[in-house]
Amino acid sequence: MTDTQELVEQAKNGDQSAFTALLKPHLKIGYNVCYRITGSQHDAEDALAEAMGLAFRGMAKFRGDAKFETWFYRIAANASKELMRRKKEAVYIQDDEGGEIQLADPSVPDAFSAVEGMGDVTTALNSLSADAREAFVLASVVGMKIAEIASHQGSSVSATKVRLHRARRTLKDMMNIDGTLKVQF
């Protein structure tokens, strides 16, 4: 039995130190997955924290069909998508005349987003659909295979290939060789 397998078994039995040892080498890539999907440092931190909690609580259900890190990156991607879905739900309040005022338009980046280091690559990634962005991040950052991404997203391998191809083509069309945007938004 390898060290990783031993840590998995200990973590499945509720050993927090084993879970921490198992998770620690994968936090940087997990954060990158969250950041590339959410496009915000603050949201990525929130999504990663949620993913860590979900992974710990779900450790007993880990079957070992995939590597631990692949399983964790999927949880991180799902936590990021869920956070973005929740953020899209607009908040309204009643004004003095009985009408409604929308407090935030989630499709418009707030002032803090610009300050948080929204670079050109992140801006380009955010122009992709949520599914295309997730597929691109899982393939490029995590290194998942197309079949794994398809399974994760609940789509066919061919649809995932098309999604990845279009995402790569869109990013290539938007970016200069030095990583800057061809057209500023």
PDB file of N, CA and C in Angstrom, residues 101-184:
ATOM      1  N   ILE A 101     -35.596  47.866  -6.644  1.00  0.00           N
ATOM      2  CA  ILE A 101     -34.289  48.336  -7.072  1.00  0.00           C
ATOM      3  C   ILE A 101     -33.344  47.151  -6.993  1.00  0.00           C
ATOM      4  N   GLN A 102     -32.627  46.913  -8.101  1.00  0.00           N
ATOM      5  CA  GLN A 102     -31.648  45.834  -8.099  1.00  0.00           C
ATOM      6  C   GLN A 102     -30.361  46.345  -7.455  1.00  0.00           C
ATOM      7  N   LEU A 103     -29.914  45.661  -6.408  1.00  0.00           N
ATOM      8  CA  LEU A 103     -28.715  46.102  -5.699  1.00  0.00           C
ATOM      9  C   LEU A 103     -27.447  45.818  -6.479  1.00  0.00           C
ATOM     10  N   ALA A 104     -27.398  44.714  -7.183  1.00  0.00           N
ATOM     11  CA  ALA A 104     -26.181  44.372  -7.916  1.00  0.00           C
ATOM     12  C   ALA A 104     -26.545  43.666  -9.201  1.00  0.00           C
ATOM     13  N   ASP A 105     -25.860  44.022 -10.262  1.00  0.00           N
ATOM     14  CA  ASP A 105     -26.007  43.312 -11.521  1.00  0.00           C
ATOM     15  C   ASP A 105     -24.821  42.368 -11.631  1.00  0.00           C
ATOM     16  N   PRO A 106     -25.030  41.050 -11.443  1.00  0.00           N
ATOM     17  CA  PRO A 106     -23.908  40.128 -11.412  1.00  0.00           C
ATOM     18  C   PRO A 106     -23.185  40.000 -12.745  1.00  0.00           C
ATOM     19  N   SER A 107     -23.774  40.458 -13.840  1.00  0.00           N
ATOM     20  CA  SER A 107     -23.091  40.353 -15.120  1.00  0.00           C
ATOM     21  C   SER A 107     -22.077  41.476 -15.319  1.00  0.00           C
ATOM     22  N   VAL A 108     -22.105  42.488 -14.465  1.00  0.00           N
ATOM     23  CA  VAL A 108     -21.169  43.603 -14.559  1.00  0.00           C
ATOM     24  C   VAL A 108     -20.154  43.471 -13.438  1.00  0.00           C
ATOM     25  N   PRO A 109     -18.848  43.426 -13.762  1.00  0.00           N
ATOM     26  CA  PRO A 109     -17.856  43.302 -12.702  1.00  0.00           C
ATOM     27  C   PRO A 109     -17.888  44.514 -11.785  1.00  0.00           C
ATOM     28  N   ASP A 110     -17.741  44.280 -10.497  1.00  0.00           N
ATOM     29  CA  ASP A 110     -17.736  45.399  -9.568  1.00  0.00           C
ATOM     30  C   ASP A 110     -16.350  46.043  -9.532  1.00  0.00           C
ATOM     31  N   ALA A 111     -16.247  47.140  -8.828  1.00  0.00           N
ATOM     32  CA  ALA A 111     -14.982  47.875  -8.780  1.00  0.00           C
ATOM     33  C   ALA A 111     -13.876  47.029  -8.169  1.00  0.00           C
ATOM     34  N   PHE A 112     -14.224  46.163  -7.223  1.00  0.00           N
ATOM     35  CA  PHE A 112     -13.206  45.342  -6.583  1.00  0.00           C
ATOM     36  C   PHE A 112     -12.599  44.335  -7.542  1.00  0.00           C
ATOM     37  N   SER A 113     -13.368  43.870  -8.518  1.00  0.00           N
ATOM     38  CA  SER A 113     -12.849  42.895  -9.474  1.00  0.00           C
ATOM     39  C   SER A 113     -11.649  43.455 -10.221  1.00  0.00           C
ATOM     40  N   ALA A 114     -11.727  44.720 -10.604  1.00  0.00           N
ATOM     41  CA  ALA A 114     -10.625  45.331 -11.336  1.00  0.00           C
ATOM     42  C   ALA A 114      -9.387  45.429 -10.459  1.00  0.00           C
ATOM     43  N   VAL A 115      -9.582  45.687  -9.176  1.00  0.00           N
ATOM     44  CA  VAL A 115      -8.461  45.840  -8.261  1.00  0.00           C
ATOM     45  C   VAL A 115      -7.833  44.491  -7.936  1.00  0.00           C
ATOM     46  N   GLU A 116      -8.604  43.420  -8.004  1.00  0.00           N
ATOM     47  CA  GLU A 116      -8.117  42.102  -7.605  1.00  0.00           C
ATOM     48  C   GLU A 116      -7.178  41.472  -8.619  1.00  0.00           C
ATOM     49  N   GLY A 117      -6.717  42.217  -9.588  1.00  0.00           N
ATOM     50  CA  GLY A 117      -5.743  41.670 -10.527  1.00  0.00           C
ATOM     51  C   GLY A 117      -6.370  40.938 -11.683  1.00  0.00           C
ATOM     52  N   MET A 118      -7.498  41.414 -12.156  1.00  0.00           N
ATOM     53  CA  MET A 118      -8.139  40.792 -13.302  1.00  0.00           C
ATOM     54  C   MET A 118      -7.270  41.023 -14.526  1.00  0.00           C
ATOM     55  N   GLY A 119      -6.388  40.109 -14.804  1.00  0.00           N
ATOM     56  CA  GLY A 119      -5.479  40.239 -15.932  1.00  0.00           C
ATOM     57  C   GLY A 119      -6.172  39.927 -17.242  1.00  0.00           C
ATOM     58  N   ASP A 120      -5.431  40.112 -18.305  1.00  0.00           N
ATOM     59  CA  ASP A 120      -5.977  39.893 -19.635  1.00  0.00           C
ATOM     60  C   ASP A 120      -6.399  38.443 -19.860  1.00  0.00           C
ATOM     61  N   VAL A 121      -5.620  37.506 -19.335  1.00  0.00           N
ATOM     62  CA  VAL A 121      -5.970  36.093 -19.517  1.00  0.00           C
ATOM     63  C   VAL A 121      -7.283  35.779 -18.803  1.00  0.00           C
ATOM     64  N   THR A 122      -7.442  36.288 -17.601  1.00  0.00           N
ATOM     65  CA  THR A 122      -8.672  36.060 -16.849  1.00  0.00           C
ATOM     66  C   THR A 122      -9.852  36.711 -17.555  1.00  0.00           C
ATOM     67  N   THR A 123      -9.646  37.905 -18.087  1.00  0.00           N
ATOM     68  CA  THR A 123     -10.708  38.580 -18.834  1.00  0.00           C
ATOM     69  C   THR A 123     -11.120  37.733 -20.032  1.00  0.00           C
ATOM     70  N   ALA A 124     -10.135  37.195 -20.733  1.00  0.00           N
ATOM     71  CA  ALA A 124     -10.434  36.344 -21.891  1.00  0.00           C
ATOM     72  C   ALA A 124     -11.159  35.072 -21.452  1.00  0.00           C
ATOM     73  N   LEU A 125     -10.693  34.456 -20.367  1.00  0.00           N
ATOM     74  CA  LEU A 125     -11.360  33.253 -19.865  1.00  0.00           C
ATOM     75  C   LEU A 125     -12.802  33.547 -19.481  1.00  0.00           C
ATOM     76  N   ASN A 126     -13.029  34.707 -18.869  1.00  0.00           N
ATOM     77  CA  ASN A 126     -14.381  35.050 -18.450  1.00  0.00           C
ATOM     78  C   ASN A 126     -15.317  35.319 -19.618  1.00  0.00           C
ATOM     79  N   SER A 127     -14.765  35.508 -20.801  1.00  0.00           N
ATOM     80  CA  SER A 127     -15.618  35.707 -21.975  1.00  0.00           C
ATOM     81  C   SER A 127     -16.193  34.381 -22.478  1.00  0.00           C
ATOM     82  N   LEU A 128     -15.618  33.274 -22.033  1.00  0.00           N
ATOM     83  CA  LEU A 128     -16.110  31.954 -22.445  1.00  0.00           C
ATOM     84  C   LEU A 128     -17.357  31.593 -21.647  1.00  0.00           C
ATOM     85  N   SER A 129     -18.147  30.686 -22.187  1.00  0.00           N
ATOM     86  CA  SER A 129     -19.284  30.173 -21.423  1.00  0.00           C
ATOM     87  C   SER A 129     -18.747  29.418 -20.208  1.00  0.00           C
ATOM     88  N   ALA A 130     -19.581  29.246 -19.204  1.00  0.00           N
ATOM     89  CA  ALA A 130     -19.145  28.569 -17.976  1.00  0.00           C
ATOM     90  C   ALA A 130     -18.646  27.154 -18.263  1.00  0.00           C
ATOM     91  N   ASP A 131     -19.346  26.411 -19.127  1.00  0.00           N
ATOM     92  CA  ASP A 131     -18.925  25.045 -19.449  1.00  0.00           C
ATOM     93  C   ASP A 131     -17.607  25.025 -20.218  1.00  0.00           C
ATOM     94  N   ALA A 132     -17.452  25.951 -21.161  1.00  0.00           N
ATOM     95  CA  ALA A 132     -16.211  26.010 -21.942  1.00  0.00           C
ATOM     96  C   ALA A 132     -15.038  26.413 -21.054  1.00  0.00           C
ATOM     97  N   ARG A 133     -15.262  27.383 -20.167  1.00  0.00           N
ATOM     98  CA  ARG A 133     -14.205  27.832 -19.245  1.00  0.00           C
ATOM     99  C   ARG A 133     -13.793  26.681 -18.329  1.00  0.00           C
ATOM    100  N   GLU A 134     -14.782  25.975 -17.788  1.00  0.00           N
ATOM    101  CA  GLU A 134     -14.476  24.859 -16.895  1.00  0.00           C
ATOM    102  C   GLU A 134     -13.700  23.774 -17.634  1.00  0.00           C
ATOM    103  N   ALA A 135     -14.141  23.419 -18.841  1.00  0.00           N
ATOM    104  CA  ALA A 135     -13.448  22.384 -19.616  1.00  0.00           C
ATOM    105  C   ALA A 135     -12.016  22.805 -19.919  1.00  0.00           C
ATOM    106  N   PHE A 136     -11.838  24.065 -20.309  1.00  0.00           N
ATOM    107  CA  PHE A 136     -10.501  24.567 -20.622  1.00  0.00           C
ATOM    108  C   PHE A 136      -9.599  24.526 -19.388  1.00  0.00           C
ATOM    109  N   VAL A 137     -10.107  24.972 -18.250  1.00  0.00           N
ATOM    110  CA  VAL A 137      -9.314  24.977 -17.013  1.00  0.00           C
ATOM    111  C   VAL A 137      -8.968  23.556 -16.593  1.00  0.00           C
ATOM    112  N   LEU A 138      -9.931  22.655 -16.647  1.00  0.00           N
ATOM    113  CA  LEU A 138      -9.663  21.274 -16.242  1.00  0.00           C
ATOM    114  C   LEU A 138      -8.644  20.610 -17.168  1.00  0.00           C
ATOM    115  N   ALA A 139      -8.679  20.942 -18.456  1.00  0.00           N
ATOM    116  CA  ALA A 139      -7.713  20.369 -19.397  1.00  0.00           C
ATOM    117  C   ALA A 139      -6.345  21.032 -19.263  1.00  0.00           C
ATOM    118  N   SER A 140      -6.319  22.356 -19.196  1.00  0.00           N
ATOM    119  CA  SER A 140      -5.051  23.089 -19.253  1.00  0.00           C
ATOM    120  C   SER A 140      -4.361  23.237 -17.905  1.00  0.00           C
ATOM    121  N   VAL A 141      -5.114  23.477 -16.853  1.00  0.00           N
ATOM    122  CA  VAL A 141      -4.515  23.701 -15.534  1.00  0.00           C
ATOM    123  C   VAL A 141      -4.346  22.384 -14.787  1.00  0.00           C
ATOM    124  N   VAL A 142      -5.409  21.587 -14.767  1.00  0.00           N
ATOM    125  CA  VAL A 142      -5.388  20.329 -14.009  1.00  0.00           C
ATOM    126  C   VAL A 142      -4.767  19.200 -14.813  1.00  0.00           C
ATOM    127  N   GLY A 143      -4.913  19.248 -16.139  1.00  0.00           N
ATOM    128  CA  GLY A 143      -4.369  18.189 -16.984  1.00  0.00           C
ATOM    129  C   GLY A 143      -5.281  16.983 -17.104  1.00  0.00           C
ATOM    130  N   MET A 144      -6.573  17.196 -16.877  1.00  0.00           N
ATOM    131  CA  MET A 144      -7.523  16.085 -16.995  1.00  0.00           C
ATOM    132  C   MET A 144      -7.666  15.684 -18.458  1.00  0.00           C
ATOM    133  N   LYS A 145      -7.934  14.426 -18.673  1.00  0.00           N
ATOM    134  CA  LYS A 145      -8.170  13.904 -20.025  1.00  0.00           C
ATOM    135  C   LYS A 145      -9.574  14.286 -20.472  1.00  0.00           C
ATOM    136  N   ILE A 146      -9.787  14.332 -21.786  1.00  0.00           N
ATOM    137  CA  ILE A 146     -11.074  14.739 -22.344  1.00  0.00           C
ATOM    138  C   ILE A 146     -12.198  13.840 -21.837  1.00  0.00           C
ATOM    139  N   ALA A 147     -11.936  12.538 -21.754  1.00  0.00           N
ATOM    140  CA  ALA A 147     -12.973  11.610 -21.273  1.00  0.00           C
ATOM    141  C   ALA A 147     -13.351  11.915 -19.819  1.00  0.00           C
ATOM    142  N   GLU A 148     -12.375  12.282 -18.995  1.00  0.00           N
ATOM    143  CA  GLU A 148     -12.662  12.638 -17.602  1.00  0.00           C
ATOM    144  C   GLU A 148     -13.485  13.923 -17.523  1.00  0.00           C
ATOM    145  N   ILE A 149     -13.133  14.895 -18.361  1.00  0.00           N
ATOM    146  CA  ILE A 149     -13.875  16.162 -18.377  1.00  0.00           C
ATOM    147  C   ILE A 149     -15.308  15.910 -18.838  1.00  0.00           C
ATOM    148  N   ALA A 150     -15.456  15.095 -19.870  1.00  0.00           N
ATOM    149  CA  ALA A 150     -16.792  14.763 -20.370  1.00  0.00           C
ATOM    150  C   ALA A 150     -17.631  14.108 -19.285  1.00  0.00           C
ATOM    151  N   SER A 151     -17.041  13.170 -18.578  1.00  0.00           N
ATOM    152  CA  SER A 151     -17.749  12.496 -17.493  1.00  0.00           C
ATOM    153  C   SER A 151     -18.121  13.486 -16.392  1.00  0.00           C
ATOM    154  N   HIS A 152     -17.186  14.344 -16.048  1.00  0.00           N
ATOM    155  CA  HIS A 152     -17.424  15.355 -15.011  1.00  0.00           C
ATOM    156  C   HIS A 152     -18.552  16.299 -15.409  1.00  0.00           C
ATOM    157  N   GLN A 153     -18.570  16.724 -16.670  1.00  0.00           N
ATOM    158  CA  GLN A 153     -19.574  17.679 -17.121  1.00  0.00           C
ATOM    159  C   GLN A 153     -20.869  17.008 -17.576  1.00  0.00           C
ATOM    160  N   GLY A 154     -20.878  15.694 -17.617  1.00  0.00           N
ATOM    161  CA  GLY A 154     -22.088  14.987 -18.030  1.00  0.00           C
ATOM    162  C   GLY A 154     -22.393  15.168 -19.503  1.00  0.00           C
ATOM    163  N   SER A 155     -21.346  15.214 -20.319  1.00  0.00           N
ATOM    164  CA  SER A 155     -21.547  15.365 -21.760  1.00  0.00           C
ATOM    165  C   SER A 155     -20.744  14.289 -22.483  1.00  0.00           C
ATOM    166  N   SER A 156     -20.933  14.215 -23.781  1.00  0.00           N
ATOM    167  CA  SER A 156     -20.212  13.211 -24.562  1.00  0.00           C
ATOM    168  C   SER A 156     -18.774  13.668 -24.790  1.00  0.00           C
ATOM    169  N   VAL A 157     -17.916  12.720 -25.144  1.00  0.00           N
ATOM    170  CA  VAL A 157     -16.521  13.034 -25.434  1.00  0.00           C
ATOM    171  C   VAL A 157     -16.444  13.965 -26.638  1.00  0.00           C
ATOM    172  N   SER A 158     -17.251  13.700 -27.651  1.00  0.00           N
ATOM    173  CA  SER A 158     -17.196  14.546 -28.848  1.00  0.00           C
ATOM    174  C   SER A 158     -17.659  15.972 -28.553  1.00  0.00           C
ATOM    175  N   ALA A 159     -18.693  16.128 -27.727  1.00  0.00           N
ATOM    176  CA  ALA A 159     -19.152  17.474 -27.365  1.00  0.00           C
ATOM    177  C   ALA A 159     -18.077  18.205 -26.560  1.00  0.00           C
ATOM    178  N   THR A 160     -17.379  17.473 -25.713  1.00  0.00           N
ATOM    179  CA  THR A 160     -16.310  18.072 -24.917  1.00  0.00           C
ATOM    180  C   THR A 160     -15.142  18.484 -25.803  1.00  0.00           C
ATOM    181  N   LYS A 161     -14.817  17.661 -26.790  1.00  0.00           N
ATOM    182  CA  LYS A 161     -13.753  18.021 -27.730  1.00  0.00           C
ATOM    183  C   LYS A 161     -14.107  19.311 -28.472  1.00  0.00           C
ATOM    184  N   VAL A 162     -15.349  19.404 -28.914  1.00  0.00           N
ATOM    185  CA  VAL A 162     -15.795  20.612 -29.618  1.00  0.00           C
ATOM    186  C   VAL A 162     -15.730  21.814 -28.684  1.00  0.00           C
ATOM    187  N   ARG A 163     -16.208  21.642 -27.451  1.00  0.00           N
ATOM    188  CA  ARG A 163     -16.189  22.726 -26.461  1.00  0.00           C
ATOM    189  C   ARG A 163     -14.763  23.217 -26.211  1.00  0.00           C
ATOM    190  N   LEU A 164     -13.821  22.278 -26.055  1.00  0.00           N
ATOM    191  CA  LEU A 164     -12.421  22.645 -25.837  1.00  0.00           C
ATOM    192  C   LEU A 164     -11.820  23.326 -27.060  1.00  0.00           C
ATOM    193  N   HIS A 165     -12.110  22.795 -28.238  1.00  0.00           N
ATOM    194  CA  HIS A 165     -11.591  23.387 -29.471  1.00  0.00           C
ATOM    195  C   HIS A 165     -12.084  24.821 -29.624  1.00  0.00           C
ATOM    196  N   ARG A 166     -13.360  25.040 -29.404  1.00  0.00           N
ATOM    197  CA  ARG A 166     -13.915  26.394 -29.536  1.00  0.00           C
ATOM    198  C   ARG A 166     -13.337  27.331 -28.475  1.00  0.00           C
ATOM    199  N   ALA A 167     -13.155  26.834 -27.263  1.00  0.00           N
ATOM    200  CA  ALA A 167     -12.575  27.667 -26.206  1.00  0.00           C
ATOM    201  C   ALA A 167     -11.150  28.068 -26.575  1.00  0.00           C
ATOM    202  N   ARG A 168     -10.371  27.106 -27.035  1.00  0.00           N
ATOM    203  CA  ARG A 168      -8.979  27.403 -27.424  1.00  0.00           C
ATOM    204  C   ARG A 168      -8.935  28.377 -28.597  1.00  0.00           C
ATOM    205  N   ARG A 169      -9.804  28.162 -29.574  1.00  0.00           N
ATOM    206  CA  ARG A 169      -9.839  29.055 -30.736  1.00  0.00           C
ATOM    207  C   ARG A 169     -10.248  30.469 -30.316  1.00  0.00           C
ATOM    208  N   THR A 170     -11.245  30.575 -29.451  1.00  0.00           N
ATOM    209  CA  THR A 170     -11.691  31.890 -28.976  1.00  0.00           C
ATOM    210  C   THR A 170     -10.560  32.599 -28.239  1.00  0.00           C
ATOM    211  N   LEU A 171      -9.883  31.876 -27.349  1.00  0.00           N
ATOM    212  CA  LEU A 171      -8.782  32.480 -26.603  1.00  0.00           C
ATOM    213  C   LEU A 171      -7.639  32.879 -27.529  1.00  0.00           C
ATOM    214  N   LYS A 172      -7.341  32.037 -28.504  1.00  0.00           N
ATOM    215  CA  LYS A 172      -6.274  32.346 -29.469  1.00  0.00           C
ATOM    216  C   LYS A 172      -6.628  33.599 -30.266  1.00  0.00           C
ATOM    217  N   ASP A 173      -7.888  33.713 -30.653  1.00  0.00           N
ATOM    218  CA  ASP A 173      -8.332  34.877 -31.421  1.00  0.00           C
ATOM    219  C   ASP A 173      -8.306  36.155 -30.584  1.00  0.00           C
ATOM    220  N   MET A 174      -8.480  36.021 -29.280  1.00  0.00           N
ATOM    221  CA  MET A 174      -8.538  37.197 -28.405  1.00  0.00           C
ATOM    222  C   MET A 174      -7.172  37.666 -27.917  1.00  0.00           C
ATOM    223  N   MET A 175      -6.202  36.754 -27.861  1.00  0.00           N
ATOM    224  CA  MET A 175      -4.935  37.056 -27.197  1.00  0.00           C
ATOM    225  C   MET A 175      -3.797  37.272 -28.191  1.00  0.00           C
ATOM    226  N   ASN A 176      -2.905  38.215 -27.843  1.00  0.00           N
ATOM    227  CA  ASN A 176      -1.647  38.378 -28.561  1.00  0.00           C
ATOM    228  C   ASN A 176      -0.669  37.345 -28.040  1.00  0.00           C
ATOM    229  N   ILE A 177       0.437  37.189 -28.726  1.00  0.00           N
ATOM    230  CA  ILE A 177       1.432  36.204 -28.318  1.00  0.00           C
ATOM    231  C   ILE A 177       2.016  36.499 -26.936  1.00  0.00           C
ATOM    232  N   ASP A 178       2.056  37.772 -26.540  1.00  0.00           N
ATOM    233  CA  ASP A 178       2.621  38.144 -25.236  1.00  0.00           C
ATOM    234  C   ASP A 178       1.608  38.036 -24.098  1.00  0.00           C
ATOM    235  N   GLY A 179       0.390  37.527 -24.381  1.00  0.00           N
ATOM    236  CA  GLY A 179      -0.604  37.311 -23.342  1.00  0.00           C
ATOM    237  C   GLY A 179      -1.517  38.503 -23.097  1.00  0.00           C
ATOM    238  N   THR A 180      -1.409  39.543 -23.922  1.00  0.00           N
ATOM    239  CA  THR A 180      -2.306  40.686 -23.790  1.00  0.00           C
ATOM    240  C   THR A 180      -3.479  40.531 -24.739  1.00  0.00           C
ATOM    241  N   LEU A 181      -4.557  41.219 -24.419  1.00  0.00           N
ATOM    242  CA  LEU A 181      -5.744  41.159 -25.264  1.00  0.00           C
ATOM    243  C   LEU A 181      -5.502  41.916 -26.562  1.00  0.00           C
ATOM    244  N   LYS A 182      -5.995  41.354 -27.681  1.00  0.00           N
ATOM    245  CA  LYS A 182      -5.926  42.053 -28.960  1.00  0.00           C
ATOM    246  C   LYS A 182      -6.843  43.252 -28.955  1.00  0.00           C
ATOM    247  N   VAL A 183      -8.025  43.074 -28.363  1.00  0.00           N
ATOM    248  CA  VAL A 183      -9.011  44.136 -28.296  1.00  0.00           C
ATOM    249  C   VAL A 183      -9.329  44.369 -26.834  1.00  0.00           C
ATOM    250  N   GLN A 184      -9.232  45.602 -26.394  1.00  0.00           N
ATOM    251  CA  GLN A 184      -9.564  45.913 -25.005  1.00  0.00           C
ATOM    252  C   GLN A 184     -11.068  46.089 -24.866  1.00  0.00           C
TER     253      GLN A 184
END
